Tab-separated table of C-alpha atoms in Angstrom:
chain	number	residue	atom	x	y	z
W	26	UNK	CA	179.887	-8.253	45.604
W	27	UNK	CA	181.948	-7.143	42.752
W	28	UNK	CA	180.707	-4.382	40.729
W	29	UNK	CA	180.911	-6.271	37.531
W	30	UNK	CA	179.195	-9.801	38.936
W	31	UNK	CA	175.738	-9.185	40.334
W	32	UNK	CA	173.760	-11.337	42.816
W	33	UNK	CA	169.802	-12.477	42.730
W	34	UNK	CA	167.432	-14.455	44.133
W	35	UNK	CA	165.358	-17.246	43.693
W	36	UNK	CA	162.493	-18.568	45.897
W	37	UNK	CA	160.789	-21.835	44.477
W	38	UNK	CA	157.161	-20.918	45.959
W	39	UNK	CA	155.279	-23.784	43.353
W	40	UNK	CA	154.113	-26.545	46.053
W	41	UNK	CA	151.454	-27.287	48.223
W	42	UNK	CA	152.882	-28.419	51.184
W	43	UNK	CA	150.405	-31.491	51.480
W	44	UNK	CA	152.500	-32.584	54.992
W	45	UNK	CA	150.917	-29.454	56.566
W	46	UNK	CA	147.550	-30.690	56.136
W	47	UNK	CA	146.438	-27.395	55.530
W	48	UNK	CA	143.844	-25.446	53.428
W	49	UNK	CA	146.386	-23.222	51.670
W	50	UNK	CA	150.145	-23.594	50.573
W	51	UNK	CA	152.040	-23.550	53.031
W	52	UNK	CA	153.889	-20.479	52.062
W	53	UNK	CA	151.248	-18.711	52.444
W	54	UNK	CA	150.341	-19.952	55.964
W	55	UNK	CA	150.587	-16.800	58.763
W	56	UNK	CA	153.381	-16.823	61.500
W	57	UNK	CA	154.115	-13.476	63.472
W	58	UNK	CA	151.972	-11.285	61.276
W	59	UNK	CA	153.189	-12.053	57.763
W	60	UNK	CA	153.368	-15.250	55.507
W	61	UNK	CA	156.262	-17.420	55.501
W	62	UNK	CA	156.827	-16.389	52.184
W	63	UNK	CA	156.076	-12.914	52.779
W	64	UNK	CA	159.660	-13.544	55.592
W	65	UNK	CA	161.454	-14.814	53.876
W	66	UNK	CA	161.745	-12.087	51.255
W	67	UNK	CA	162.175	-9.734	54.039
W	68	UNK	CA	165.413	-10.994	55.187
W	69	UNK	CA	166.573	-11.565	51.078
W	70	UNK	CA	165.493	-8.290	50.484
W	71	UNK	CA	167.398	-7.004	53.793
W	72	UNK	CA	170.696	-7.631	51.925
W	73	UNK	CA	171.413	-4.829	49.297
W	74	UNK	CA	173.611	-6.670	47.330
W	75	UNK	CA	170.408	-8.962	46.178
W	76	UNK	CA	169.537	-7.296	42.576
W	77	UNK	CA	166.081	-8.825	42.915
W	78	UNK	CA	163.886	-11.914	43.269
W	79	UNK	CA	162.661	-13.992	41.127
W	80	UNK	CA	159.880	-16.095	42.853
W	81	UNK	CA	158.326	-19.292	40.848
W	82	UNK	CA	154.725	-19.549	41.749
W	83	UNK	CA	152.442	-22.346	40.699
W	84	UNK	CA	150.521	-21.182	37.549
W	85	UNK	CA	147.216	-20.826	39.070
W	86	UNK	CA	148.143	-19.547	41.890
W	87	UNK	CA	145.745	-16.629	43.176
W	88	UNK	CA	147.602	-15.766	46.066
W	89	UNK	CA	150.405	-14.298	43.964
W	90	UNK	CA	148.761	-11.147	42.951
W	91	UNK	CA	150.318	-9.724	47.000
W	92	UNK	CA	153.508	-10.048	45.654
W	93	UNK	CA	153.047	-7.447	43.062
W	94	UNK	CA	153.797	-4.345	45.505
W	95	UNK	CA	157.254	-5.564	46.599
W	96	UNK	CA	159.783	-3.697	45.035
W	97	UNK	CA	162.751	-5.687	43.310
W	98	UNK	CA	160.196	-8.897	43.493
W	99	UNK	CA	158.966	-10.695	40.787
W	100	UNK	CA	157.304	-13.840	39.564
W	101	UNK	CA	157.388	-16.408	37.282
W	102	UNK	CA	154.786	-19.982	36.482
W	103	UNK	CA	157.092	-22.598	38.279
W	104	UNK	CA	157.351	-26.234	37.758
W	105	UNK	CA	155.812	-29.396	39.472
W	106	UNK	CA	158.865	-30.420	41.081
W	107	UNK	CA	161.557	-27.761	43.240
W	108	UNK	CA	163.905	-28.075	40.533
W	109	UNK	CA	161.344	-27.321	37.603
W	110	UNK	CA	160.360	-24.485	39.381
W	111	UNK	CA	164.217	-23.366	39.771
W	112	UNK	CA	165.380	-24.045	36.144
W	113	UNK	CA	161.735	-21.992	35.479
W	114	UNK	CA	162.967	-19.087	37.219
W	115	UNK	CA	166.787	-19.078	36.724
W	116	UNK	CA	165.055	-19.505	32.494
W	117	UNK	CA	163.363	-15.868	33.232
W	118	UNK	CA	166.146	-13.907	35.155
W	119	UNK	CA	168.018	-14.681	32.099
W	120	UNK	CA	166.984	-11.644	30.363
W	121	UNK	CA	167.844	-9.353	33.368
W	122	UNK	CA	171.365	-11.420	34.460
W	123	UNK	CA	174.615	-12.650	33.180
W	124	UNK	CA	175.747	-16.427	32.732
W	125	UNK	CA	178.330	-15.819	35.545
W	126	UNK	CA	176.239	-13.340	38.214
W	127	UNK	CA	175.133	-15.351	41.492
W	128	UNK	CA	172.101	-16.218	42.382
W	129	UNK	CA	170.630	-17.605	46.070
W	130	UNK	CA	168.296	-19.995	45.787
W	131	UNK	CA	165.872	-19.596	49.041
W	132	UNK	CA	163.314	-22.242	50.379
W	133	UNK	CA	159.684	-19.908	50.515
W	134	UNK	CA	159.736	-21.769	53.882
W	135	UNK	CA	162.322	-20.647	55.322
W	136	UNK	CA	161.086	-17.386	57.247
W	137	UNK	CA	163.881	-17.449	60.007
W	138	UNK	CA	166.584	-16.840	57.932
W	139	UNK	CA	169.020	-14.109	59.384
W	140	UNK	CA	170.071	-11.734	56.851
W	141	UNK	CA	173.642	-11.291	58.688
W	142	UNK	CA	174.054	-15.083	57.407
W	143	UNK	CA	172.857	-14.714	54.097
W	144	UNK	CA	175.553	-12.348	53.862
W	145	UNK	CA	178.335	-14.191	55.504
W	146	UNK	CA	177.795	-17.021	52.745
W	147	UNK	CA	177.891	-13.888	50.285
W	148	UNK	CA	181.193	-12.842	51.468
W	149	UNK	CA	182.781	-16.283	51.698
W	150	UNK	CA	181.573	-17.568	47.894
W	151	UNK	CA	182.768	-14.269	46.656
W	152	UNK	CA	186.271	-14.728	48.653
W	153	UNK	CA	186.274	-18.630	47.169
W	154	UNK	CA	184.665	-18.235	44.079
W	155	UNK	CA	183.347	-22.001	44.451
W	156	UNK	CA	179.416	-22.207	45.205
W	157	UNK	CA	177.825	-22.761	48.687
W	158	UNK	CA	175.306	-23.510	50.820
W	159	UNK	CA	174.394	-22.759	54.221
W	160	UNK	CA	173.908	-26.101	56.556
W	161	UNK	CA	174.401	-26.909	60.000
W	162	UNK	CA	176.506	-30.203	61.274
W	163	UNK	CA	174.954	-33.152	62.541
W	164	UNK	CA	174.764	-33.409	66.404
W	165	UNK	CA	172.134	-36.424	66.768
W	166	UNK	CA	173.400	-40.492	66.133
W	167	UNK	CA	172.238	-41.249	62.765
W	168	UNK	CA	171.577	-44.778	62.134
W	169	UNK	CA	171.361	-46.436	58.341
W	170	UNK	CA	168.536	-48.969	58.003
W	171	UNK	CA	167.189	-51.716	55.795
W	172	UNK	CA	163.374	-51.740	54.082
W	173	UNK	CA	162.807	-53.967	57.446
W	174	UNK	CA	163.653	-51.144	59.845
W	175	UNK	CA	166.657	-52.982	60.728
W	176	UNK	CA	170.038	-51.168	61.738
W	177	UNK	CA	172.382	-51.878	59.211
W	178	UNK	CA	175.203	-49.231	61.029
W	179	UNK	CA	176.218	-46.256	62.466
W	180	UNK	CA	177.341	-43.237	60.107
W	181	UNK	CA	180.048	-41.046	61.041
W	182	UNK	CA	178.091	-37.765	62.326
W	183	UNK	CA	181.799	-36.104	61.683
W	184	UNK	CA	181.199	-35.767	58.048
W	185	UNK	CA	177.380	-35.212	57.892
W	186	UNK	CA	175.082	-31.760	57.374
W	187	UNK	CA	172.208	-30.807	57.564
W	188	UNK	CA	171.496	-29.016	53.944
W	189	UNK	CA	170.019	-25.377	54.411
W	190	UNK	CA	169.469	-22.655	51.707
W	191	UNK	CA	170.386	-20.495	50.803
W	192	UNK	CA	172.329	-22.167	48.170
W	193	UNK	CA	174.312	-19.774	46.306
W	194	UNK	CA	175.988	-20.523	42.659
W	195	UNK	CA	177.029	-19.031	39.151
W	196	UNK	CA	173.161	-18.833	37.350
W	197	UNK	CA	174.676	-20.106	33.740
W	198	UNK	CA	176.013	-23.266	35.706
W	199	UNK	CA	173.240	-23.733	37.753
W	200	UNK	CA	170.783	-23.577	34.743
W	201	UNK	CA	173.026	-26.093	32.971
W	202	UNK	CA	173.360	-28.456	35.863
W	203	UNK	CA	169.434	-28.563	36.493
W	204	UNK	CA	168.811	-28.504	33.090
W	205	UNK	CA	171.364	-31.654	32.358
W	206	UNK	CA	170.278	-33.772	35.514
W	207	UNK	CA	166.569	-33.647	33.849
W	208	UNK	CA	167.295	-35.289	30.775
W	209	UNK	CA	169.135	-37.533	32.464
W	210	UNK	CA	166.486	-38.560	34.766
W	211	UNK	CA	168.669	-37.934	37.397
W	212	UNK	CA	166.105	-36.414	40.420
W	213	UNK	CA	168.052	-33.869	42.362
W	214	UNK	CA	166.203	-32.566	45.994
W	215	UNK	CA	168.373	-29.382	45.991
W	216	UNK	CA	170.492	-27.315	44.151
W	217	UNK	CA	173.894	-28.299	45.509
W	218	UNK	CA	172.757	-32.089	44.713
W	219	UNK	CA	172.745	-30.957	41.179
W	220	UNK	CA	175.741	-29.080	41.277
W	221	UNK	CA	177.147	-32.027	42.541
W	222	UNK	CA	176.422	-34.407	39.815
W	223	UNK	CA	177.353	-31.636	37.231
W	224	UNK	CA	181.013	-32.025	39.076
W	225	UNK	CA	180.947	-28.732	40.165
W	226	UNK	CA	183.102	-28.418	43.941
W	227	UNK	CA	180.095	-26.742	46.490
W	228	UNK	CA	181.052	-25.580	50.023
W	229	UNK	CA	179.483	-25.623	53.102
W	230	UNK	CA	179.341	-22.382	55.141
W	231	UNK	CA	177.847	-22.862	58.853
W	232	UNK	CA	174.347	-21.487	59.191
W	233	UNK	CA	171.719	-21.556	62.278
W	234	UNK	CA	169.420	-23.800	63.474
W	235	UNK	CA	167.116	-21.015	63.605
W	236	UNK	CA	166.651	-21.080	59.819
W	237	UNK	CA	164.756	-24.288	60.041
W	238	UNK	CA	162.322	-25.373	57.251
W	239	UNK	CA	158.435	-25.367	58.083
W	240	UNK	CA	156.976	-28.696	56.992
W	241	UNK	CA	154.928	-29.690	60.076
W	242	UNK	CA	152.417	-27.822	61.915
W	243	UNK	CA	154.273	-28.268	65.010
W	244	UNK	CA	157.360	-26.248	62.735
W	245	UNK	CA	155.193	-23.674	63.106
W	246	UNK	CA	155.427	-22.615	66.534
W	247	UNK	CA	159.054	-23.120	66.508
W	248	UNK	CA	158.959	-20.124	63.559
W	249	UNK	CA	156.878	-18.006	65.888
W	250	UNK	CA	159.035	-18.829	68.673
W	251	UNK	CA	162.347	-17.247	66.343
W	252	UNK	CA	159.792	-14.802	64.881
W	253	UNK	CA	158.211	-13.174	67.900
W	254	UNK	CA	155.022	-14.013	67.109
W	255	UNK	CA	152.065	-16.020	66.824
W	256	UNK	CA	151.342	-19.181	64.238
W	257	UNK	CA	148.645	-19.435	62.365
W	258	UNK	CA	146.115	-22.231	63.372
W	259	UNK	CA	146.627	-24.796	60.583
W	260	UNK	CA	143.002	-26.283	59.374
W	261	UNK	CA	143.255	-29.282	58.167
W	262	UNK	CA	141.704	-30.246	54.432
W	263	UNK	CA	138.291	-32.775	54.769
């Protein structure tokens, strides 16, 4: 990256993952001998360029405290929903970073995530200068329905992705555009989404199918699989 413009991170690490039917956060479930959020600040923290991480934890979260020894880590009290909990931590990078520096915003459960294409997307926003995301095209048939269940037709796969992170924009217009689609009620499931209704252009840049999100326990072996390791055996909540 330039040496004027720098880059950061941001990991939303706020929810509970209640489709894991675990005990725990799912970010803090064990795969291949380290959390999933403990991986995927390895492979952030794997790319030099990344000033440092700002990671949005729920306020009571007692698991945070193992954060504390990574270097160029830190954390924040996120928000209920993902985008509260980015807004939250774009709010306290602000001190540290410029309106116009980058930041990635990472999913905690994301632990697959090759570095090499966290800086390809680097590379290609800093050659554009438009934001991006990583995502992966649509291969399968994907079918609209009604509330019945009903097909109602056939989209064209041609156009479609699959939305990865990490999604990589300016932090001032990030802020704004999260801030902006709040008051308007408008909910936004990602960052690009918000970007979008600001009327900012995004990119796509073509990631892995590796860097698949956890959200099922079955997820889990595919991350060991990727990993080289072993899952964590995922107790279920009475």
């Amino acid at each position: 990256m330039s040496k004027h413009v720098q880059c950061w991170g941001v990991v939303p690490a706020a929810g509970v993952g209640v489709r894991m039917l675990a005990t725990r956060p799912k970010q803090y479930l064990e795969v291949a001998g380290a959390s999933l959020l403990r991986h995927s600040l390895r492979a952030l923290l794997a790319c030099d360029d990344i000033r440092g991480i700002m990671v949005a934890v729920s306020p009571d979260d007692p698991r945070a405290a193992e954060l504390a020894g990574l270097a160029r880590v830190q954390t924040t009290p996120g928000g209920a929903q993902r985008a509260d909990s980015v807004l939250a931590a774009l709010h306290a990078l602000q001190p540290l970073a410029a309106d116009d520096d980058w930041v990635l915003v990472h999913d905690a459960a994301r632990p697959c995530i090759d570095p090499a294409d966290i800086r390809r997307l680097m590379v290609q926003v800093e050659s554009s200068g438009s934001g991006a995301l990583l995502a992966e095209p649509v291969v399968d048939t994907i079918k609209q329905v009604d509330s019945a269940g009903r097909v109602e037709k056939t989209l064209d796969r041609r156009h479609l992705w699959r939305a990865q992170t990490p999604q990589m924009f300016r932090l001032g217009e990030l802020a704004g555009a999260l801030a902006g689609a709040r008051q308007a009620g408008v909910e936004v499931t990602d960052e690009a989404s918000a970007m979008e209704w600001a009327g900012y252009p995004v990119m796509v840049v073509p990631g892995s199918s590796r860097n698949l999100k956890v959200t099922t326990p079955g997820d889990l072996e595919v991350a060991a699989f990727y990993l080289g390791g072993d899952a964590a055996i995922v107790a279920p909540e009475a």
